[in-house]
Amino acid sequence: MEVITIEKEAFQRLLKKLDSIEEGLEELRNPVSRMQAEWVDTYDVMKILKVSRRTLTQYVSEGKLKCSRVKNKNYFKLSDIEEFLNTSS
């Protein structure tokens, strides 16, 4: 058996990379939490955009923002909100 030695700093970097890989795998194993991170409800969008419910409804009806409806509740993709913020600035 061959013994390999590495510097302490290199070992610490290796441990950090392994930790980040482990976190990524946990996210992949738990698709529900990943979906929750990608989708937000009406209340969260109103807080992000700092608009009223009526203004948000107007953005949706004008096609400026897309939403998906699940059991009488609207959900918005965070990527769509980010795109909306970038285009409206």
CSV table of N, CA and C in Angstrom, one decimal:
chain,number,residue,atom,x,y,z
A,1,MET,N,0.8,-1.2,0.0
A,1,MET,CA,0.0,0.0,0.0
A,1,MET,C,0.9,1.2,0.0
A,2,GLU,N,0.5,2.2,-0.9
A,2,GLU,CA,1.3,3.4,-1.0
A,2,GLU,C,0.7,4.5,-0.2
A,3,VAL,N,1.5,5.3,0.6
A,3,VAL,CA,1.0,6.4,1.4
A,3,VAL,C,1.3,7.7,0.6
A,4,ILE,N,0.2,8.5,0.5
A,4,ILE,CA,0.3,9.7,-0.2
A,4,ILE,C,0.1,10.9,0.8
A,5,THR,N,1.0,11.8,0.8
A,5,THR,CA,0.8,13.0,1.7
A,5,THR,C,0.5,14.2,0.8
A,6,ILE,N,-0.4,15.1,1.4
A,6,ILE,CA,-0.7,16.3,0.8
A,6,ILE,C,-0.7,17.5,1.8
A,7,GLU,N,-0.5,18.7,1.3
A,7,GLU,CA,-0.5,19.8,2.2
A,7,GLU,C,-1.8,20.0,2.9
A,8,LYS,N,-1.8,20.6,4.1
A,8,LYS,CA,-3.1,20.8,4.8
A,8,LYS,C,-4.1,21.7,4.0
A,9,GLU,N,-3.6,22.7,3.4
A,9,GLU,CA,-4.5,23.6,2.6
A,9,GLU,C,-5.1,22.8,1.5
A,10,ALA,N,-4.4,22.0,0.8
A,10,ALA,CA,-4.9,21.2,-0.3
A,10,ALA,C,-6.0,20.2,0.2
A,11,PHE,N,-5.7,19.7,1.4
A,11,PHE,CA,-6.7,18.8,2.0
A,11,PHE,C,-8.0,19.5,2.3
A,12,GLN,N,-7.8,20.7,2.9
A,12,GLN,CA,-9.0,21.5,3.2
A,12,GLN,C,-9.8,21.9,2.0
A,13,ARG,N,-9.2,22.2,0.9
A,13,ARG,CA,-9.9,22.5,-0.3
A,13,ARG,C,-10.6,21.3,-0.8
A,14,LEU,N,-10.0,20.2,-0.7
A,14,LEU,CA,-10.6,18.9,-1.2
A,14,LEU,C,-11.9,18.6,-0.3
A,15,LEU,N,-11.8,18.9,1.0
A,15,LEU,CA,-12.9,18.7,1.8
A,15,LEU,C,-14.1,19.6,1.5
A,16,LYS,N,-13.8,20.9,1.2
A,16,LYS,CA,-14.8,21.8,0.8
A,16,LYS,C,-15.5,21.4,-0.5
A,17,LYS,N,-14.7,20.9,-1.5
A,17,LYS,CA,-15.3,20.5,-2.7
A,17,LYS,C,-16.2,19.3,-2.5
A,18,LEU,N,-15.8,18.4,-1.6
A,18,LEU,CA,-16.6,17.2,-1.3
A,18,LEU,C,-17.9,17.6,-0.7
A,19,ASP,N,-17.8,18.6,0.2
A,19,ASP,CA,-19.0,19.1,0.9
A,19,ASP,C,-20.0,19.7,-0.1
A,20,SER,N,-19.5,20.5,-1.1
A,20,SER,CA,-20.4,21.1,-2.1
A,20,SER,C,-21.0,20.0,-3.0
A,21,ILE,N,-20.2,19.0,-3.3
A,21,ILE,CA,-20.8,17.9,-4.1
A,21,ILE,C,-21.9,17.2,-3.3
A,22,GLU,N,-21.6,17.0,-2.0
A,22,GLU,CA,-22.7,16.3,-1.2
A,22,GLU,C,-23.9,17.2,-1.1
A,23,GLU,N,-23.8,18.5,-1.0
A,23,GLU,CA,-25.0,19.4,-1.0
A,23,GLU,C,-25.7,19.3,-2.3
A,24,GLY,N,-25.0,19.3,-3.4
A,24,GLY,CA,-25.7,19.1,-4.7
A,24,GLY,C,-26.4,17.8,-4.9
A,25,LEU,N,-25.8,16.8,-4.4
A,25,LEU,CA,-26.5,15.5,-4.4
A,25,LEU,C,-27.8,15.5,-3.6
A,26,GLU,N,-27.7,16.1,-2.4
A,26,GLU,CA,-28.9,16.2,-1.5
A,26,GLU,C,-30.0,16.9,-2.3
A,27,GLU,N,-29.7,18.0,-3.0
A,27,GLU,CA,-30.7,18.7,-3.7
A,27,GLU,C,-31.3,17.9,-4.8
A,28,LEU,N,-30.5,17.1,-5.5
A,28,LEU,CA,-31.0,16.2,-6.5
A,28,LEU,C,-31.9,15.1,-5.9
A,29,ARG,N,-31.5,14.6,-4.7
A,29,ARG,CA,-32.3,13.6,-4.1
A,29,ARG,C,-33.7,14.1,-3.6
A,30,ASN,N,-33.8,15.3,-3.4
A,30,ASN,CA,-35.0,15.9,-2.8
A,30,ASN,C,-35.6,16.9,-3.8
A,31,PRO,N,-36.4,16.4,-4.8
A,31,PRO,CA,-36.9,17.2,-5.9
A,31,PRO,C,-38.0,18.2,-5.4
A,32,VAL,N,-38.6,17.9,-4.3
A,32,VAL,CA,-39.7,18.8,-3.7
A,32,VAL,C,-39.0,20.1,-3.3
A,33,SER,N,-37.9,20.0,-2.5
A,33,SER,CA,-37.3,21.2,-2.0
A,33,SER,C,-36.8,22.0,-3.2
A,34,ARG,N,-36.3,21.3,-4.2
A,34,ARG,CA,-35.8,22.0,-5.4
A,34,ARG,C,-36.9,22.8,-6.1
A,35,MET,N,-38.1,22.1,-6.2
A,35,MET,CA,-39.2,22.8,-6.8
A,35,MET,C,-39.7,24.0,-6.0
A,36,GLN,N,-39.7,23.8,-4.7
A,36,GLN,CA,-40.1,24.9,-3.9
A,36,GLN,C,-39.1,26.1,-4.0
A,37,ALA,N,-37.9,25.8,-4.3
A,37,ALA,CA,-36.9,26.9,-4.5
A,37,ALA,C,-37.1,27.6,-5.8
A,38,GLU,N,-37.6,26.9,-6.8
A,38,GLU,CA,-37.8,27.5,-8.1
A,38,GLU,C,-39.1,28.2,-8.3
A,39,TRP,N,-40.1,27.8,-7.5
A,39,TRP,CA,-41.5,28.4,-7.7
A,39,TRP,C,-41.8,29.2,-6.4
A,40,VAL,N,-42.5,30.3,-6.6
A,40,VAL,CA,-43.0,31.1,-5.5
A,40,VAL,C,-44.5,31.4,-5.7
A,41,ASP,N,-45.2,31.7,-4.6
A,41,ASP,CA,-46.6,32.0,-4.7
A,41,ASP,C,-46.8,33.5,-4.9
A,42,THR,N,-48.1,33.9,-5.0
A,42,THR,CA,-48.5,35.3,-5.3
A,42,THR,C,-47.9,36.2,-4.2
A,43,TYR,N,-48.1,35.8,-3.0
A,43,TYR,CA,-47.6,36.7,-1.9
A,43,TYR,C,-46.1,37.0,-2.0
A,44,ASP,N,-45.3,36.0,-2.3
A,44,ASP,CA,-43.9,36.2,-2.4
A,44,ASP,C,-43.5,37.1,-3.6
A,45,VAL,N,-44.2,36.9,-4.7
A,45,VAL,CA,-44.0,37.7,-5.8
A,45,VAL,C,-44.3,39.2,-5.5
A,46,MET,N,-45.4,39.4,-4.8
A,46,MET,CA,-45.8,40.8,-4.5
A,46,MET,C,-44.7,41.4,-3.6
A,47,LYS,N,-44.1,40.6,-2.7
A,47,LYS,CA,-43.0,41.2,-1.9
A,47,LYS,C,-41.8,41.4,-2.7
A,48,ILE,N,-41.4,40.5,-3.6
A,48,ILE,CA,-40.2,40.7,-4.4
A,48,ILE,C,-40.4,41.9,-5.3
A,49,LEU,N,-41.5,42.0,-6.0
A,49,LEU,CA,-41.7,43.1,-6.9
A,49,LEU,C,-42.2,44.4,-6.3
A,50,LYS,N,-42.6,44.3,-5.0
A,50,LYS,CA,-43.1,45.5,-4.3
A,50,LYS,C,-44.3,46.1,-5.0
A,51,VAL,N,-45.3,45.2,-5.3
A,51,VAL,CA,-46.5,45.6,-6.0
A,51,VAL,C,-47.7,45.1,-5.3
A,52,SER,N,-48.9,45.6,-5.6
A,52,SER,CA,-50.1,45.1,-5.0
A,52,SER,C,-50.6,43.9,-5.7
A,53,ARG,N,-51.6,43.2,-5.2
A,53,ARG,CA,-52.2,42.1,-5.8
A,53,ARG,C,-52.8,42.4,-7.2
A,54,ARG,N,-53.4,43.6,-7.2
A,54,ARG,CA,-54.0,44.1,-8.5
A,54,ARG,C,-53.0,44.3,-9.5
A,55,THR,N,-51.9,44.9,-9.2
A,55,THR,CA,-50.8,45.2,-10.2
A,55,THR,C,-50.3,43.9,-10.7
A,56,LEU,N,-50.1,42.9,-9.8
A,56,LEU,CA,-49.5,41.6,-10.2
A,56,LEU,C,-50.5,40.9,-11.1
A,57,THR,N,-51.8,41.0,-10.8
A,57,THR,CA,-52.8,40.4,-11.7
A,57,THR,C,-52.8,41.1,-13.1
A,58,GLN,N,-52.6,42.3,-13.1
A,58,GLN,CA,-52.5,43.1,-14.3
A,58,GLN,C,-51.3,42.6,-15.2
A,59,TYR,N,-50.1,42.4,-14.5
A,59,TYR,CA,-48.9,41.9,-15.2
A,59,TYR,C,-49.2,40.5,-15.8
A,60,VAL,N,-50.0,39.7,-15.1
A,60,VAL,CA,-50.3,38.4,-15.6
A,60,VAL,C,-51.2,38.5,-16.8
A,61,SER,N,-52.3,39.3,-16.7
A,61,SER,CA,-53.3,39.4,-17.8
A,61,SER,C,-52.7,40.1,-19.0
A,62,GLU,N,-51.7,40.9,-18.8
A,62,GLU,CA,-51.0,41.6,-20.0
A,62,GLU,C,-49.9,40.7,-20.6
A,63,GLY,N,-49.7,39.5,-20.0
A,63,GLY,CA,-48.7,38.6,-20.5
A,63,GLY,C,-47.2,39.0,-20.1
A,64,LYS,N,-47.1,39.9,-19.2
A,64,LYS,CA,-45.7,40.3,-18.8
A,64,LYS,C,-45.1,39.3,-17.8
A,65,LEU,N,-45.9,38.6,-17.1
A,65,LEU,CA,-45.5,37.5,-16.2
A,65,LEU,C,-46.4,36.3,-16.4
A,66,LYS,N,-45.7,35.1,-16.4
A,66,LYS,CA,-46.5,33.9,-16.6
A,66,LYS,C,-46.6,33.2,-15.2
A,67,CYS,N,-47.7,32.5,-15.0
A,67,CYS,CA,-47.9,31.8,-13.8
A,67,CYS,C,-48.6,30.5,-14.1
A,68,SER,N,-48.5,29.5,-13.2
A,68,SER,CA,-49.1,28.2,-13.2
A,68,SER,C,-50.1,28.2,-12.1
A,69,ARG,N,-51.3,27.6,-12.4
A,69,ARG,CA,-52.3,27.6,-11.3
A,69,ARG,C,-52.5,26.1,-10.8
A,70,VAL,N,-52.3,26.0,-9.5
A,70,VAL,CA,-52.5,24.7,-8.9
A,70,VAL,C,-53.5,24.8,-7.7
A,71,LYS,N,-54.6,24.1,-7.8
A,71,LYS,CA,-55.6,24.2,-6.7
A,71,LYS,C,-56.0,25.6,-6.4
A,72,ASN,N,-56.3,26.4,-7.3
A,72,ASN,CA,-56.8,27.8,-7.1
A,72,ASN,C,-55.7,28.7,-6.6
A,73,LYS,N,-54.4,28.3,-6.8
A,73,LYS,CA,-53.4,29.2,-6.3
A,73,LYS,C,-52.3,29.4,-7.4
A,74,ASN,N,-51.9,30.6,-7.6
A,74,ASN,CA,-50.9,30.9,-8.7
A,74,ASN,C,-49.5,30.7,-8.2
A,75,TYR,N,-48.7,30.1,-9.0
A,75,TYR,CA,-47.2,30.0,-8.7
A,75,TYR,C,-46.4,30.6,-9.9
A,76,PHE,N,-45.3,31.2,-9.5
A,76,PHE,CA,-44.5,31.9,-10.5
A,76,PHE,C,-43.1,31.3,-10.5
A,77,LYS,N,-42.5,31.1,-11.6
A,77,LYS,CA,-41.1,30.7,-11.7
A,77,LYS,C,-40.2,31.9,-11.3
A,78,LEU,N,-39.2,31.6,-10.4
A,78,LEU,CA,-38.2,32.6,-10.1
A,78,LEU,C,-37.5,33.2,-11.3
A,79,SER,N,-37.2,32.3,-12.2
A,79,SER,CA,-36.5,32.7,-13.4
A,79,SER,C,-37.3,33.7,-14.2
A,80,ASP,N,-38.7,33.5,-14.3
A,80,ASP,CA,-39.5,34.4,-15.0
A,80,ASP,C,-39.6,35.8,-14.3
A,81,ILE,N,-39.6,35.7,-13.0
A,81,ILE,CA,-39.6,37.0,-12.2
A,81,ILE,C,-38.3,37.8,-12.4
A,82,GLU,N,-37.1,37.0,-12.4
A,82,GLU,CA,-35.8,37.7,-12.7
A,82,GLU,C,-35.8,38.3,-14.1
A,83,GLU,N,-36.3,37.5,-15.1
A,83,GLU,CA,-36.4,38.0,-16.4
A,83,GLU,C,-37.2,39.3,-16.5
A,84,PHE,N,-38.4,39.3,-15.8
A,84,PHE,CA,-39.3,40.4,-15.8
A,84,PHE,C,-38.6,41.7,-15.2
A,85,LEU,N,-37.8,41.4,-14.1
A,85,LEU,CA,-37.1,42.5,-13.5
A,85,LEU,C,-36.0,43.1,-14.4
A,86,ASN,N,-35.4,42.2,-15.1
A,86,ASN,CA,-34.3,42.7,-16.0
A,86,ASN,C,-34.8,43.4,-17.2
A,87,THR,N,-36.0,43.0,-17.7
A,87,THR,CA,-36.6,43.7,-18.9
A,87,THR,C,-37.3,45.0,-18.5
A,88,SER,N,-37.8,45.1,-17.3
A,88,SER,CA,-38.6,46.3,-16.9
A,88,SER,C,-37.7,47.4,-16.4
A,89,SER,N,-36.4,47.1,-16.1
A,89,SER,CA,-35.5,48.1,-15.6
A,89,SER,C,-35.1,49.1,-16.6
